[in-house]
Amino acid sequence: NINQEGWVSTVFGKESKLQRSEIAVIAKGVPAERLKQIHQDDKLLKAIQNKYPEVGRCKRLFSKNPASRFASVLLFANTSNAAYELVDNGFLWEAQIFNCEPFIAEARIQQCYRCYGFGHIAARCDSRDARCGLCAASAHEGGEKACPITTNGAAPKCVGCSGRHRAWEKICPKGKEQKDKAQATMAIRPRRF
């Protein structure tokens, strides 16, 4: 008689384990300073699980802009009922309710900070050469501080479109194209799970 978890190792090998599915929900508008006071996601998770025991994991998401006052929290619910509850009723944390919505990974814009292309991150970049996001040349030894744009005040040049802006700026047509694709993904996906 094979127990509920044991069949996985019997069928797939001793190292195999049963992976429970998770449903991701994102809580937005959380004060960044309050989240920064909690130095690790696992400490935040313990506080969350007091009210939401079916949340198995969480991840704090901070803006790239250090002056941003707000952040988000990704909540990974173990059941669809828990995810529905968060979306319908919001996420209660430290006496404040934050709106939640389903998190769709495909709708998230990713830009590599190695080659400045879209659709992947630097850890998974297969480009041969790293590029400078300020002048579009090969990456400078010493980083962006060593870029001629920084030292002589010349106009920037985008890696993606050759426009007169930095590669990560919102005015880039390539970035706008990625944003439109993300919004289209959200439009065809239901707001429910």
Coordinates of C-alpha atoms in Angstrom, one line a residue:
N1 CA 0.0 0.0 0.0
I2 CA 1.6 3.3 -1.2
N3 CA 0.8 6.4 0.8
Q4 CA -0.3 9.6 -0.9
E5 CA 3.2 11.1 -1.1
G6 CA 5.0 7.7 -1.6
W7 CA 3.8 7.0 -5.1
V8 CA 5.8 9.9 -6.5
S9 CA 9.2 8.4 -5.3
T10 CA 8.0 5.0 -6.4
V11 CA 7.2 6.1 -9.9
F12 CA 9.8 8.8 -10.5
G13 CA 12.7 7.8 -8.1
K14 CA 13.7 8.4 -4.5
E15 CA 14.8 12.0 -5.0
S16 CA 11.3 13.0 -6.4
K17 CA 8.8 14.9 -4.3
L18 CA 5.2 15.9 -4.7
Q19 CA 5.0 19.6 -5.6
R20 CA 1.8 21.4 -4.5
S21 CA 0.4 23.9 -6.9
E22 CA 0.3 27.6 -5.9
I23 CA -1.8 30.4 -7.0
A24 CA -0.1 33.8 -7.1
V25 CA -1.8 37.0 -6.0
I26 CA -0.2 40.4 -5.9
A27 CA -1.0 43.0 -3.2
K28 CA -0.1 46.5 -4.4
G29 CA 0.4 49.8 -2.7
V30 CA 2.1 48.4 0.4
P31 CA 4.2 51.1 2.1
A32 CA 7.8 50.3 1.2
E33 CA 9.3 51.6 4.4
R34 CA 7.2 49.2 6.5
L35 CA 8.2 46.3 4.3
K36 CA 11.9 47.3 4.5
Q37 CA 11.7 47.1 8.3
I38 CA 11.1 43.3 7.9
H39 CA 14.5 42.2 6.6
Q40 CA 13.5 38.7 5.3
D41 CA 10.6 37.3 3.4
D42 CA 10.3 34.4 5.9
K43 CA 9.6 36.9 8.8
L44 CA 6.9 38.5 6.7
L45 CA 5.5 35.1 5.9
K46 CA 5.1 34.2 9.5
A47 CA 3.2 37.4 10.1
I48 CA 1.0 36.8 7.1
Q49 CA 0.3 33.2 8.1
N50 CA -1.3 34.3 11.4
K51 CA -4.2 35.6 9.3
Y52 CA -3.8 33.6 6.1
P53 CA -2.5 30.1 7.0
E54 CA -3.0 28.9 3.4
V55 CA -0.4 31.3 2.1
G56 CA 2.7 29.1 1.7
R57 CA 5.2 31.7 0.3
C58 CA 5.5 35.4 -0.2
K59 CA 8.0 37.7 -1.9
R60 CA 8.5 41.5 -1.4
L61 CA 8.7 43.4 -4.7
F62 CA 10.3 46.9 -4.4
S63 CA 10.4 49.5 -7.2
K64 CA 13.6 50.1 -9.0
N65 CA 13.2 53.8 -8.0
P66 CA 14.7 54.0 -4.5
A67 CA 12.5 57.1 -3.8
S68 CA 9.3 55.1 -4.4
R69 CA 7.0 55.1 -1.3
F70 CA 5.1 51.9 -2.3
A71 CA 5.9 48.3 -3.0
S72 CA 4.1 45.1 -3.7
V73 CA 3.9 41.6 -2.1
L74 CA 3.5 38.4 -4.0
L75 CA 1.4 36.0 -2.1
F76 CA 1.4 32.3 -3.1
A77 CA -1.8 30.6 -1.9
N78 CA -2.0 26.8 -1.6
T79 CA -5.7 26.8 -2.5
S80 CA -7.9 28.6 -5.0
N81 CA -10.3 29.5 -2.1
A82 CA -7.5 31.3 -0.3
A83 CA -6.6 33.1 -3.5
Y84 CA -10.2 34.1 -4.2
E85 CA -10.5 35.4 -0.6
L86 CA -7.5 37.6 -1.1
V87 CA -8.7 39.0 -4.4
D88 CA -12.3 39.5 -3.2
N89 CA -11.6 40.9 0.3
G90 CA -8.1 42.3 0.1
F91 CA -4.9 41.6 2.1
L92 CA -5.1 42.7 5.7
W93 CA -1.7 43.5 7.1
E94 CA -0.8 45.7 10.1
A95 CA -4.4 47.1 10.4
Q96 CA -4.6 48.1 6.7
I97 CA -6.3 46.4 3.7
F98 CA -4.5 46.3 0.4
N99 CA -6.2 45.4 -2.9
C100 CA -5.1 42.2 -4.5
E101 CA -5.3 40.8 -8.0
P102 CA -4.3 37.6 -9.7
F103 CA -0.6 37.7 -10.7
I104 CA 0.2 36.7 -14.3
A105 CA 3.9 36.2 -14.8
E106 CA 3.6 36.6 -18.6
A107 CA 2.3 40.1 -18.1
R108 CA 5.4 41.2 -16.3
I109 CA 7.9 43.2 -18.3
Q110 CA 11.5 41.8 -18.1
Q111 CA 14.5 43.7 -19.2
C112 CA 18.0 42.3 -19.1
Y113 CA 20.6 44.5 -17.4
R114 CA 23.4 42.8 -19.2
C115 CA 22.4 43.3 -22.9
Y116 CA 19.3 45.5 -22.3
G117 CA 17.1 43.2 -24.4
F118 CA 13.6 42.3 -23.3
G119 CA 12.0 39.0 -22.4
H120 CA 14.7 37.7 -20.1
I121 CA 16.9 38.7 -17.1
A122 CA 20.7 39.0 -16.8
A123 CA 21.0 35.6 -15.1
R124 CA 19.5 33.9 -18.2
C125 CA 21.1 36.2 -20.8
D126 CA 22.8 34.3 -23.7
S127 CA 24.1 37.4 -25.4
R128 CA 27.9 37.3 -26.2
D129 CA 28.6 40.9 -25.1
A130 CA 27.4 42.9 -22.2
R131 CA 26.2 46.4 -23.3
C132 CA 26.1 49.8 -21.7
G133 CA 22.6 51.1 -21.1
L134 CA 23.8 54.7 -21.4
C135 CA 25.7 54.7 -24.7
A136 CA 24.9 51.3 -26.3
A137 CA 28.6 50.4 -26.7
S138 CA 30.1 47.3 -25.1
A139 CA 29.9 47.4 -21.3
H140 CA 32.7 49.6 -19.8
E141 CA 35.1 48.3 -17.3
G142 CA 34.0 50.1 -14.1
G143 CA 30.4 50.1 -15.2
E144 CA 28.2 53.1 -16.0
K145 CA 30.4 55.4 -14.0
A146 CA 33.1 54.9 -16.6
C147 CA 30.8 55.6 -19.6
P148 CA 31.7 58.7 -21.7
I149 CA 28.1 59.8 -21.3
T150 CA 28.6 60.2 -17.6
T151 CA 32.1 61.8 -17.8
N152 CA 31.5 64.2 -20.8
G153 CA 27.8 64.8 -20.7
A154 CA 27.1 63.6 -24.2
A155 CA 23.6 62.5 -25.3
P156 CA 22.7 58.9 -24.4
K157 CA 22.0 56.3 -27.0
C158 CA 19.5 53.4 -26.5
V159 CA 20.7 49.9 -27.1
G160 CA 17.3 48.8 -28.3
C161 CA 16.1 51.5 -30.7
S162 CA 19.2 53.9 -31.0
G163 CA 17.1 56.7 -29.7
R164 CA 18.5 59.6 -27.6
H165 CA 17.6 58.1 -24.2
R166 CA 18.9 55.5 -21.8
A167 CA 17.9 51.9 -22.5
W168 CA 15.6 51.6 -19.5
E169 CA 13.6 54.8 -19.9
K170 CA 9.8 54.6 -20.4
I171 CA 9.9 56.7 -23.6
C172 CA 11.7 53.9 -25.5
P173 CA 9.5 52.5 -28.3
K174 CA 10.8 49.0 -27.6
G175 CA 9.8 49.3 -23.9
K176 CA 6.4 50.7 -24.9
E177 CA 6.0 47.7 -27.3
Q178 CA 6.7 45.3 -24.3
K179 CA 4.2 47.2 -22.1
D180 CA 1.5 46.9 -24.8
K181 CA 2.2 43.2 -25.1
A182 CA 1.9 42.8 -21.3
Q183 CA -1.4 44.8 -21.3
A184 CA -2.7 42.6 -24.1
T185 CA -1.9 39.5 -22.1
M186 CA -3.8 40.9 -19.1
A187 CA -6.8 41.8 -21.4
I188 CA -7.2 38.3 -22.7
R189 CA -6.8 36.6 -19.3
P190 CA -9.7 36.5 -17.0
R191 CA -9.4 38.5 -13.8
R192 CA -10.2 35.3 -11.9
F193 CA -8.2 32.1 -11.6

